[in-house]
Amino acid sequence: MNIERILQDRITDNIIVEKRGGAGWITFNDPGRHNAVSVAMWEAIPVALAALGEDPAIRMVVLTGAGDRAFVSGANISQFDNMRSGEEAVLAYEKVAEAAQMALYDYDKPTLARIKGYCIGGGLNIALCCDLRVASDDSSFSIPAGKLGLGYRMTAIRNLVTAVGPARALEIFLTATRFKAAEAAERGLVHKVVPAAELDAAVEDYVGAISANAPLTLKAGKKMIRQLQQIGPEIDMDAMKRLVLDCFESNDYREGRKAFAEKRPPVFTGT
């Protein structure tokens, strides 16, 4: 498979796609912004996954971040004023981000997030879309939506609740607290925490174990587990989307963005 040929017209420089033995690797590559995800990067994720899916020799996919400071530090906030402001722009952004999330969540092959450093907001959701999460002990985790006043989509909330349960999900979401890797493991956000120097070896252990197993068996089991995690028909998804839009249209969201840019605590009013 010529990955470069498949992706050449539809990939961003901030996503690196490689084949390493029996695993495909997707690297979020913007270390200057702690690998914050831009719209172009969201758009590239399904393309990269599809390209790797075409090679039967690739048994699983590993996602990681460039550099030593971040897996993904969240969405690229520099794009918020233009791309996450106003209903039309918010809906367009949510469509792109949701498509990337679901391409990863529903992917046929096993996926693993190799986490070193910041795993924040949208970055944590990307990790929670993966089947397995392995982190270095110097990593940190949080969902800071409440500190920015933005809406958090229903499928992302589903991923959080699936991983940690409702009680822990409420704690993580409502407090917007940042957790160290050991605390994240205790809460169920990651499967394994290892010293930074042992991270690659731990990932390779998983790659070796998974790659040795029968692909069709793994695909079938993964599909069944994902079916059990589906959002039920009794959930009013239109109402959930309206809640998200209400956040993005609020004064608090404008205040959250302004406070972030000015590096000060936000003052929220609930309007």
XYZ file of N, CA and C in Angstrom:
813
model
N 0.844 -1.198 0.000
C 0.000 0.000 0.000
C 0.876 1.244 0.000
N 0.588 2.164 -0.907
C 1.297 3.427 -0.947
C 0.465 4.464 -0.199
N 0.747 4.616 1.101
C -0.023 5.540 1.930
C 0.086 6.957 1.388
N 1.293 7.349 0.994
C 1.499 8.711 0.524
C 0.648 8.995 -0.711
N 0.534 8.014 -1.621
C -0.252 8.226 -2.832
C -1.722 8.401 -2.495
N -2.212 7.576 -1.583
C -3.624 7.633 -1.221
C -3.967 8.960 -0.555
N -3.039 9.474 0.245
C -3.354 10.639 1.063
C -2.877 11.965 0.490
N -2.123 11.956 -0.581
C -1.367 13.136 -0.966
C -2.229 14.384 -1.183
N -3.450 14.223 -1.671
C -4.272 15.396 -1.958
C -5.248 15.726 -0.839
N -5.282 14.900 0.221
C -6.332 15.084 1.214
C -5.819 15.076 2.646
N -4.555 15.228 2.820
C -3.981 15.157 4.164
C -3.318 16.488 4.506
N -3.225 16.786 5.776
C -2.536 17.970 6.255
C -1.154 17.583 6.760
N -0.235 18.528 6.731
C 1.108 18.267 7.245
C 1.079 17.967 8.743
N -0.008 18.318 9.400
C -0.101 18.111 10.841
C -0.611 16.721 11.219
N -0.812 15.852 10.243
C -1.113 14.441 10.493
C -0.088 13.606 9.735
N 0.640 12.763 10.449
C 1.613 11.865 9.828
C 1.049 10.446 9.870
N 1.067 9.776 8.739
C 0.553 8.415 8.639
C 1.679 7.485 8.206
N 1.890 6.437 8.980
C 2.994 5.515 8.711
C 2.540 4.071 8.921
N 3.288 3.175 8.325
C 3.135 1.747 8.591
C 4.405 1.270 9.269
N 4.250 0.708 10.461
C 5.383 0.163 11.201
C 5.079 -1.296 11.505
N 5.653 -2.175 10.700
C 5.371 -3.598 10.880
C 3.897 -3.874 10.658
N 3.273 -4.506 11.647
C 1.863 -4.860 11.531
C 0.917 -3.797 12.024
N 1.412 -2.609 12.328
C 0.559 -1.542 12.844
C 0.652 -0.300 11.969
N -0.467 0.360 11.807
C -0.485 1.683 11.213
C -0.384 2.711 12.328
N 0.314 3.795 12.077
C 0.487 4.848 13.080
C -0.043 6.166 12.535
N -0.820 6.858 13.345
C -1.293 8.200 13.035
C -0.740 9.127 14.108
N 0.048 10.113 13.693
C 0.674 11.041 14.636
C 0.107 12.439 14.452
N -0.417 13.013 15.530
C -0.845 14.409 15.526
C 0.422 15.262 15.626
N 0.650 16.072 14.604
C 1.976 16.671 14.425
C 1.921 18.197 14.408
N 1.662 18.764 15.553
C 1.757 20.222 15.706
C 2.277 20.514 17.112
N 3.515 20.091 17.401
C 4.025 20.198 18.775
C 4.089 21.619 19.294
N 4.208 22.602 18.394
C 4.231 23.992 18.833
C 2.930 24.421 19.493
N 1.830 23.763 19.126
C 0.522 24.002 19.736
C 0.106 22.816 20.614
N 1.070 22.040 21.044
C 0.790 20.841 21.838
C -0.190 19.911 21.112
N -0.035 19.856 19.783
C -0.826 18.965 18.928
C -2.323 19.247 19.010
N -2.688 20.499 19.258
C -4.105 20.872 19.247
C -4.681 20.584 17.863
N -5.912 20.065 17.838
C -6.506 19.586 16.590
C -7.195 20.734 15.849
N -6.750 20.966 14.626
C -7.372 21.947 13.744
C -8.470 21.265 12.932
N -9.255 22.067 12.223
C -10.287 21.496 11.353
C -9.650 20.597 10.291
N -8.528 21.033 9.729
C -7.850 20.210 8.722
C -7.427 18.859 9.303
N -7.025 18.857 10.558
C -6.636 17.596 11.198
C -7.862 16.711 11.436
N -8.971 17.316 11.877
C -10.204 16.532 12.005
C -10.559 15.890 10.668
N -10.476 16.667 9.602
C -10.838 16.160 8.272
C -9.908 15.045 7.822
N -8.664 15.091 8.271
C -7.677 14.100 7.832
C -7.830 12.755 8.530
N -8.414 12.752 9.721
C -8.486 11.506 10.495
C -9.230 10.399 9.745
N -10.451 10.631 9.233
C -11.123 9.547 8.504
C -10.368 9.103 7.258
N -9.698 10.048 6.588
C -8.927 9.706 5.392
C -7.755 8.796 5.759
N -7.073 9.154 6.841
C -5.939 8.341 7.284
C -6.388 6.944 7.700
N -7.477 6.871 8.448
C -7.984 5.566 8.888
C -8.393 4.700 7.694
N -9.043 5.313 6.716
C -9.466 4.556 5.534
C -8.263 4.024 4.769
N -7.217 4.841 4.637
C -6.020 4.399 3.926
C -5.364 3.224 4.632
N -5.255 3.301 5.944
C -4.655 2.201 6.705
C -5.547 0.962 6.680
N -6.842 1.171 6.600
C -7.762 0.036 6.569
C -7.673 -0.788 5.306
N -7.111 -0.221 4.243
C -7.025 -0.940 2.971
C -5.922 -1.994 2.959
N -5.011 -1.941 3.908
C -3.879 -2.866 3.925
C -4.183 -4.008 4.894
N -4.396 -5.234 4.399
C -4.713 -6.352 5.293
C -3.564 -6.723 6.221
N -2.343 -6.286 5.883
C -1.200 -6.595 6.746
C -1.183 -5.711 7.989
N -1.926 -4.622 7.965
C -2.034 -3.755 9.134
C -3.128 -4.311 10.033
N -2.746 -4.778 11.206
C -3.679 -5.442 12.113
C -4.317 -4.494 13.112
N -3.680 -3.338 13.347
C -4.238 -2.377 14.299
C -3.654 -1.006 14.001
N -4.202 0.023 14.648
C -3.741 1.394 14.443
C -3.411 2.018 15.793
N -2.252 2.668 15.857
C -1.810 3.391 17.055
C -1.897 4.883 16.763
N -2.493 5.638 17.672
C -2.536 7.090 17.563
C -1.640 7.696 18.634
N -0.868 8.719 18.246
C 0.043 9.336 19.197
C 0.251 10.802 18.828
N 0.984 11.525 19.683
C 1.276 12.926 19.427
C 2.764 13.135 19.223
N 3.109 14.102 18.387
C 4.516 14.423 18.143
C 5.119 15.119 19.358
N 6.380 14.857 19.591
C 7.073 15.476 20.706
C 6.789 14.763 22.017
N 7.293 15.344 23.094
C 7.180 14.713 24.414
C 6.191 15.400 25.341
N 5.508 16.447 24.862
C 4.699 17.242 25.783
C 3.197 16.999 25.667
N 2.755 16.392 24.553
C 1.305 16.247 24.397
C 0.944 15.096 23.481
N -0.128 14.415 23.851
C -0.853 13.552 22.914
C -1.662 14.496 22.029
N -2.724 15.045 22.565
C -3.483 16.128 21.927
C -3.994 17.018 23.054
N -3.720 18.306 22.953
C -4.082 19.220 24.036
C -5.487 19.793 23.892
N -6.251 19.274 22.939
C -7.613 19.746 22.727
C -7.788 20.282 21.329
N -8.904 20.974 21.104
C -9.132 21.612 19.812
C -8.287 22.878 19.713
N -7.967 23.256 18.487
C -7.153 24.445 18.235
C -8.009 25.687 18.503
N -7.811 26.295 19.665
C -8.681 27.397 20.090
C -8.501 28.639 19.233
N -7.407 28.747 18.507
C -7.202 29.908 17.637
C -8.222 29.951 16.503
N -8.880 28.812 16.237
C -9.892 28.754 15.184
C -11.304 28.996 15.709
N -11.462 29.154 17.009
C -12.800 29.225 17.591
C -13.583 30.451 17.132
N -12.932 31.608 17.032
C -13.668 32.824 16.678
C -14.327 32.709 15.312
N -13.664 32.046 14.381
C -14.200 31.916 13.030
C -14.997 30.637 12.814
N -14.593 29.552 13.466
C -15.161 28.248 13.148
C -16.050 27.667 14.241
N -16.078 28.294 15.408
C -16.969 27.806 16.464
C -17.707 28.982 17.093
N -18.160 29.883 16.221
C -18.906 31.060 16.663
C -20.027 31.308 15.662
N -21.273 31.318 16.129
C -22.423 31.417 15.242
C -22.937 30.036 14.905
N -24.273 29.883 14.836
C -24.875 28.548 14.692
C -24.400 27.815 13.452
N -24.342 28.488 12.323
C -23.941 27.819 11.089
C -22.515 27.290 11.180
N -21.612 28.115 11.704
C -20.218 27.690 11.830
C -20.072 26.564 12.841
N -20.799 26.664 13.953
C -20.733 25.615 14.975
C -21.229 24.285 14.410
N -22.344 24.329 13.682
C -22.882 23.092 13.103
C -21.903 22.475 12.109
N -21.254 23.322 11.313
C -20.283 22.811 10.340
C -19.089 22.187 11.051
N -18.602 22.855 12.096
C -17.474 22.325 12.863
C -17.855 21.005 13.523
N -19.029 20.971 14.150
C -19.461 19.759 14.835
C -19.600 18.590 13.867
N -20.051 18.866 12.662
C -20.192 17.801 11.659
C -18.846 17.188 11.316
N -17.837 18.043 11.131
C -16.492 17.558 10.782
C -15.880 16.778 11.953
N -15.971 17.354 13.159
C -15.382 16.701 14.327
C -16.105 15.399 14.655
N -17.426 15.400 14.521
C -18.190 14.178 14.791
C -17.844 13.080 13.796
N -17.661 13.445 12.526
C -17.293 12.453 11.511
C -15.945 11.814 11.831
N -15.001 12.629 12.288
C -13.683 12.095 12.655
C -13.805 11.174 13.862
N -14.536 11.633 14.862
C -14.720 10.834 16.071
C -15.363 9.487 15.749
N -16.419 9.504 14.947
C -17.132 8.262 14.659
C -16.329 7.337 13.747
N -15.513 7.913 12.854
C -14.652 7.066 12.023
C -13.693 6.271 12.892
N -13.206 6.885 13.954
C -12.298 6.217 14.877
C -13.057 5.256 15.790
N -14.167 5.708 16.322
C -14.955 4.902 17.254
C -15.463 3.618 16.594
N -15.889 3.717 15.330
C -16.475 2.574 14.619
C -15.465 1.810 13.768
N -14.197 2.116 13.895
C -13.180 1.511 13.030
C -13.131 0.007 13.224
N -12.976 -0.724 12.130
C -13.004 -2.188 12.201
C -11.815 -2.768 12.960
N -10.641 -2.174 12.780
C -9.432 -2.724 13.381
C -9.230 -2.168 14.791
N -8.545 -2.921 15.648
C -8.251 -2.404 16.996
C -7.447 -1.112 16.946
N -7.711 -0.238 17.887
C -7.013 1.040 17.963
C -6.463 1.256 19.366
N -5.334 1.937 19.448
C -4.683 2.197 20.730
C -4.171 3.631 20.755
N -4.445 4.340 21.827
C -3.898 5.683 22.024
C -2.633 5.584 22.864
N -1.521 6.026 22.285
C -0.244 6.114 23.003
C -0.136 7.541 23.534
N -0.280 7.705 24.829
C -0.435 9.029 25.426
C 0.812 9.412 26.214
N 1.389 10.538 25.845
C 2.492 11.114 26.616
C 2.264 12.614 26.703
N 2.076 13.109 27.910
C 1.856 14.534 28.089
C 0.378 14.876 28.161
N 0.026 16.052 27.630
C -1.340 16.536 27.739
C -2.303 15.678 26.927
N -3.403 15.304 27.555
C -4.503 14.613 26.877
C -5.772 15.311 27.363
N -6.135 16.370 26.674
C -7.076 17.342 27.201
C -8.259 17.518 26.245
N -9.456 17.657 26.795
C -10.631 18.020 26.007
C -10.859 17.102 24.829
N -10.824 17.687 23.614
C -11.000 16.882 22.412
C -9.941 15.808 22.270
N -8.760 16.045 22.833
C -7.718 15.022 22.811
C -8.106 13.821 23.647
N -8.712 14.070 24.800
C -9.179 12.964 25.631
C -10.308 12.224 24.933
N -11.177 12.952 24.232
C -12.238 12.270 23.507
C -11.678 11.396 22.389
N -10.648 11.872 21.697
C -9.997 11.042 20.682
C -9.473 9.762 21.329
N -8.822 9.911 22.474
C -8.308 8.731 23.178
C -9.435 7.795 23.592
N -10.555 8.357 24.045
C -11.686 7.532 24.483
C -12.394 6.851 23.313
N -12.192 7.346 22.097
C -12.710 6.666 20.909
C -11.868 5.442 20.559
N -10.649 5.384 21.079
C -9.779 4.235 20.839
C -10.163 3.087 21.768
N -9.797 1.887 21.368
C -10.130 0.705 22.164
C -9.281 0.600 23.422
N -8.021 1.000 23.321
C -7.092 0.900 24.441
C -6.335 2.215 24.596
N -5.964 2.505 25.841
C -5.219 3.730 26.132
C -4.065 3.398 27.075
N -2.839 3.701 26.614
C -1.634 3.484 27.414
C -0.966 4.842 27.596
N -0.625 5.183 28.841
C -0.098 6.512 29.126
C 1.203 6.448 29.902
N 2.057 7.424 29.647
C 3.244 7.602 30.482
C 2.830 8.246 31.792
N 3.623 8.042 32.819
C 3.243 8.527 34.146
C 3.328 10.037 34.294
N 3.880 10.722 33.285
C 3.937 12.185 33.334
C 2.827 12.831 32.499
N 1.820 12.062 32.138
C 0.705 12.583 31.356
C -0.340 13.218 32.265
N -1.205 14.038 31.664
C -2.288 14.648 32.425
C -3.547 14.698 31.569
N -4.702 14.696 32.252
C -5.983 14.508 31.594
C -7.018 15.468 32.162
N -7.876 16.018 31.295
C -9.013 16.794 31.781
C -9.971 17.075 30.639
N -11.175 17.456 31.016
C -12.169 17.966 30.075
C -12.536 19.364 30.566
N -11.893 20.406 30.021
C -12.073 21.764 30.539
C -13.210 22.535 29.888
N -14.215 21.838 29.330
C -15.316 22.531 28.649
C -15.967 23.569 29.548
N -16.148 23.222 30.820
C -16.791 24.135 31.755
C -16.011 25.408 31.989
N -14.712 25.384 31.744
C -13.892 26.576 31.924
C -13.901 27.483 30.699
N -14.452 26.964 29.584
C -14.513 27.731 28.345
C -15.937 28.099 27.957
N -16.919 27.443 28.571
C -18.310 27.730 28.254
C -18.795 27.102 26.960
N -18.054 26.123 26.444
C -18.455 25.511 25.177
C -19.336 24.282 25.403
N -20.043 23.867 24.356
C -20.876 22.670 24.430
C -20.071 21.430 24.104
N -20.417 20.335 24.753
C -19.704 19.065 24.579
C -20.694 18.057 24.016
N -20.409 17.529 22.825
C -21.407 16.735 22.112
C -21.774 15.448 22.845
N -22.978 14.971 22.566
C -23.546 13.825 23.260
C -22.702 12.562 23.084
N -22.172 12.332 21.891
C -21.376 11.121 21.680
C -20.090 11.157 22.485
N -19.541 12.363 22.695
C -18.339 12.483 23.533
C -18.673 12.191 24.991
N -19.820 12.656 25.439
C -20.273 12.330 26.797
C -20.485 10.829 26.923
N -21.066 10.208 25.902
C -21.240 8.742 25.905
C -19.921 8.031 26.073
N -18.885 8.496 25.354
C -17.571 7.862 25.453
C -17.008 7.961 26.862
N -17.199 9.119 27.488
C -16.708 9.317 28.854
C -17.440 8.405 29.832
N -18.752 8.356 29.736
C -19.545 7.530 30.651
C -19.226 6.048 30.449
N -19.047 5.643 29.202
C -18.700 4.246 28.921
C -17.385 3.864 29.593
N -16.419 4.787 29.581
C -15.096 4.486 30.130
C -15.078 4.471 31.646
N -15.764 5.428 32.272
C -15.572 5.610 33.720
C -16.844 5.428 34.540
N -18.004 5.345 33.890
C -19.268 5.244 34.621
C -19.838 6.631 34.911
N -21.138 6.705 35.201
C -21.793 8.007 35.399
C -21.220 8.825 36.549
N -20.930 8.196 37.683
C -20.467 8.950 38.848
C -19.125 9.621 38.572
N -18.181 8.877 38.017
C -16.875 9.440 37.703
C -16.981 10.455 36.567
N -17.862 10.176 35.601
C -18.040 11.112 34.494
C -18.523 12.466 34.999
N -19.437 12.449 35.939
C -19.918 13.700 36.519
C -18.792 14.448 37.226
N -17.979 13.717 37.977
C -16.864 14.359 38.669
C -15.899 14.997 37.677
N -15.526 14.253 36.643
C -14.558 14.739 35.661
C -15.107 15.942 34.904
N -16.372 15.854 34.492
C -16.946 16.911 33.664
C -17.301 18.154 34.473
N -17.914 17.964 35.628
C -18.380 19.110 36.402
C -17.247 19.905 37.036
N -16.190 19.232 37.459
C -15.089 19.949 38.107
C -14.091 20.504 37.106
N -14.011 19.924 35.905
C -13.009 20.299 34.897
C -11.596 20.202 35.465
N -11.427 19.337 36.464
C -10.133 19.157 37.123
C -9.157 18.424 36.208
N -7.876 18.773 36.321
C -6.848 18.043 35.592
C -6.296 16.931 36.477
N -6.261 15.724 35.936
C -5.803 14.554 36.677
C -4.443 14.097 36.175
N -3.612 13.664 37.091
C -2.365 13.012 36.715
C -2.676 11.600 36.210
N -1.681 10.987 35.591
C -1.906 9.697 34.952
C -2.398 8.638 35.934
N -1.816 8.590 37.117
C -2.234 7.586 38.097
C -3.684 7.793 38.500
N -4.088 9.049 38.668
C -5.483 9.340 39.003
C -6.403 9.000 37.837
N -5.939 9.248 36.623
C -6.730 8.913 35.444
C -6.953 7.408 35.348
N -5.916 6.635 35.660
C -6.059 5.182 35.648
C -7.035 4.718 36.722
N -6.958 5.332 37.882
C -7.866 4.983 38.978
C -9.315 5.239 38.582
N -9.545 6.284 37.784
C -10.896 6.638 37.367
C -11.347 5.865 36.134
N -10.449 5.151 35.484
C -10.816 4.345 34.325
C -10.585 5.005 32.989
N -9.912 6.147 32.982
C -9.670 6.837 31.721
C -8.617 6.143 30.869
N -7.672 5.454 31.502
C -6.635 4.732 30.769
C -6.544 3.301 31.281
N -6.021 2.427 30.432
C -5.888 1.021 30.801
C -4.585 0.734 31.527
N -3.542 1.485 31.160
C -2.227 1.176 31.719
C -1.391 2.440 31.803
N -0.666 2.596 32.908
C 0.267 3.701 33.092
C 1.646 3.118 33.345
N 2.651 3.641 32.638
C 4.020 3.149 32.785
C 4.972 4.337 32.850
N 6.178 4.149 33.388
C 7.177 5.216 33.312
C 7.411 5.626 31.863
N 7.717 6.899 31.658
C 7.875 7.416 30.297
C 8.860 6.587 29.476
N 9.930 6.146 30.109
C 10.948 5.377 29.390
C 10.443 4.010 28.935
N 9.336 3.550 29.511
C 8.798 2.228 29.183
C 7.562 2.304 28.298
N 7.178 3.506 27.882
C 5.933 3.664 27.133
C 5.955 2.911 25.812
N 7.017 3.072 25.051
C 7.065 2.413 23.741
C 7.070 0.895 23.880
N 7.746 0.391 24.882
C 7.754 -1.057 25.100
C 6.353 -1.556 25.448
N 5.621 -0.794 26.258
C 4.262 -1.190 26.617
C 3.358 -1.188 25.394
N 3.527 -0.180 24.530
C 2.734 -0.131 23.301
C 3.060 -1.328 22.419
N 4.340 -1.632 22.286
C 4.744 -2.766 21.453
C 4.218 -4.089 22.002
N 4.126 -4.202 23.311
C 3.540 -5.408 23.900
C 2.092 -5.579 23.447
N 1.347 -4.489 23.491
C -0.040 -4.554 23.026
C -0.115 -4.857 21.538
N 0.722 -4.186 20.755
C 0.717 -4.413 19.305
C 1.025 -5.871 18.996
N 2.018 -6.426 19.679
C 2.371 -7.823 19.449
C 1.256 -8.770 19.816
N 0.651 -8.556 20.966
C -0.424 -9.439 21.420
C -1.631 -9.356 20.503
N -2.025 -8.135 20.124
C -3.219 -7.968 19.290
C -2.973 -8.463 17.877
N -1.800 -8.174 17.324
C -1.501 -8.561 15.944
C -1.441 -10.070 15.759
N -1.188 -10.796 16.838
C -1.114 -12.257 16.753
C -2.487 -12.909 16.758
N -3.525 -12.142 17.063
C -4.868 -12.707 17.166
C -5.601 -12.666 15.827
N -6.678 -13.430 15.733
C -7.433 -13.557 14.480
C -8.199 -12.269 14.184
N -7.904 -11.601 13.058
C -8.540 -10.314 12.761
C -10.066 -10.355 12.733
N -10.654 -11.387 12.136
C -12.110 -11.440 12.043
C -12.755 -11.629 13.412
N -12.085 -12.372 14.280
C -12.592 -12.549 15.641
C -12.572 -11.230 16.398
N -11.467 -10.498 16.280
C -11.364 -9.208 16.959
C -12.387 -8.224 16.412
N -12.552 -8.204 15.094
C -13.534 -7.309 14.479
C -14.935 -7.617 14.982
N -15.275 -8.908 15.023
C -16.620 -9.293 15.462
C -16.859 -8.896 16.917
N -15.886 -9.191 17.767
C -16.047 -8.851 19.178
C -16.141 -7.361 19.402
N -15.302 -6.607 18.692
C -15.325 -5.154 18.829
C -16.661 -4.595 18.368
N -17.190 -5.089 17.254
C -18.478 -4.612 16.758
C -19.590 -4.883 17.766
N -19.548 -6.047 18.392
C -20.580 -6.384 19.373
C -20.503 -5.474 20.595
N -19.290 -5.224 21.063
C -19.125 -4.331 22.214
C -19.599 -2.930 21.865
N -19.269 -2.454 20.676
C -19.720 -1.132 20.248
C -21.252 -1.072 20.159
N -21.874 -2.165 19.718
C -23.338 -2.185 19.672
C -23.940 -2.002 21.063
N -23.311 -2.615 22.045
C -23.801 -2.481 23.421
C -23.635 -1.061 23.948
N -22.760 -0.280 23.324
C -22.488 1.082 23.775
C -23.264 2.136 22.991
N -24.157 1.706 22.102
C -24.883 2.667 21.277
C -25.838 3.512 22.110
N -26.050 4.737 21.665
C -27.039 5.616 22.286
C -28.425 5.133 21.881
N -29.300 4.899 22.852
C -30.609 4.314 22.592
C -31.549 5.255 21.858
N -32.555 4.699 21.190
C -33.505 5.509 20.419
C -34.357 6.422 21.292
N -34.402 6.133 22.597
C -35.192 6.984 23.489
C -34.510 8.321 23.778
N -33.245 8.455 23.399
C -32.522 9.713 23.597
C -32.908 10.694 22.491
N -33.335 11.875 22.877
C -33.698 12.923 21.918
C -32.423 13.640 21.478
N -31.825 13.166 20.379
C -30.549 13.720 19.933
C -30.678 15.163 19.451
N -31.837 15.508 18.889
C -32.029 16.902 18.469
C -31.989 17.831 19.682
N -32.597 17.395 20.786
C -32.572 18.198 22.007
C -31.158 18.298 22.560
N -30.384 17.222 22.459
C -29.005 17.256 22.929
C -28.166 18.220 22.087
N -28.384 18.218 20.770
C -27.653 19.139 19.898
C -28.041 20.589 20.199
N -29.316 20.804 20.535
C -29.755 22.149 20.876
C -29.069 22.646 22.143
N -28.875 21.765 23.103
C -28.159 22.134 24.323
C -26.736 22.575 24.017
N -26.093 21.858 23.104
C -24.723 22.212 22.709
C -24.702 23.577 22.027
N -25.645 23.799 21.103
C -25.705 25.079 20.406
C -25.984 26.224 21.365
N -26.842 25.987 22.352
C -27.131 27.029 23.342
C -25.856 27.477 24.055
N -24.973 26.531 24.343
C -23.697 26.888 24.973
C -22.870 27.778 24.054
N -22.769 27.387 22.788
C -21.948 28.147 21.855
C -22.522 29.530 21.554
N -23.809 29.717 21.764
C -24.441 31.010 21.509
C -24.508 31.880 22.757
N -23.956 31.414 23.866
C -24.096 32.118 25.135
C -23.047 33.205 25.334
N -23.358 34.131 26.236
C -22.373 35.124 26.667
C -21.201 34.455 27.373
N -21.486 33.375 28.084
C -20.424 32.676 28.800
C -19.370 32.115 27.858
N -19.796 31.630 26.688
C -18.826 31.109 25.730
C -17.935 32.237 25.213
N -18.536 33.406 24.934
C -17.735 34.557 24.509
C -16.757 34.962 25.609
N -17.228 34.939 26.847
C -16.364 35.268 27.981
C -15.266 34.231 28.148
N -15.591 32.974 27.969
C -14.593 31.912 28.106
C -13.471 32.048 27.103
N -13.808 32.351 25.852
C -12.786 32.530 24.824
C -11.931 33.759 25.115
N -12.594 34.843 25.529
C -11.861 36.078 25.821
C -10.922 35.883 27.004
N -11.414 35.228 28.052
C -10.589 35.004 29.242
C -9.399 34.114 28.920
N -9.614 33.094 28.084
C -8.518 32.215 27.692
C -7.450 33.010 26.952
N -7.864 33.861 26.022
C -6.914 34.655 25.252
C -6.158 35.642 26.142
N -6.839 36.133 27.162
C -6.231 37.119 28.060
C -5.525 36.474 29.250
N -5.564 35.129 29.291
C -4.893 34.376 30.353
C -5.354 34.807 31.748
N -6.677 34.871 31.921
C -7.265 35.215 33.206
C -8.434 34.275 33.496
N -8.853 34.165 34.739
C -10.019 33.332 35.058
C -11.274 33.942 34.446
N -12.150 33.128 33.865
C -13.394 33.659 33.310
C -14.376 34.022 34.430
N -15.275 34.939 34.105
C -16.347 35.302 35.016
C -17.662 34.938 34.318
N -18.250 33.827 34.709
C -19.447 33.328 34.055
C -20.704 33.826 34.773
N -21.761 34.041 33.966
C -23.025 34.544 34.513
C -24.197 33.604 34.287
N -23.961 32.538 33.518
C -25.068 31.618 33.232
C -26.003 32.137 32.155
N -25.525 33.076 31.342
C -26.355 33.602 30.256
C -25.621 33.495 28.914
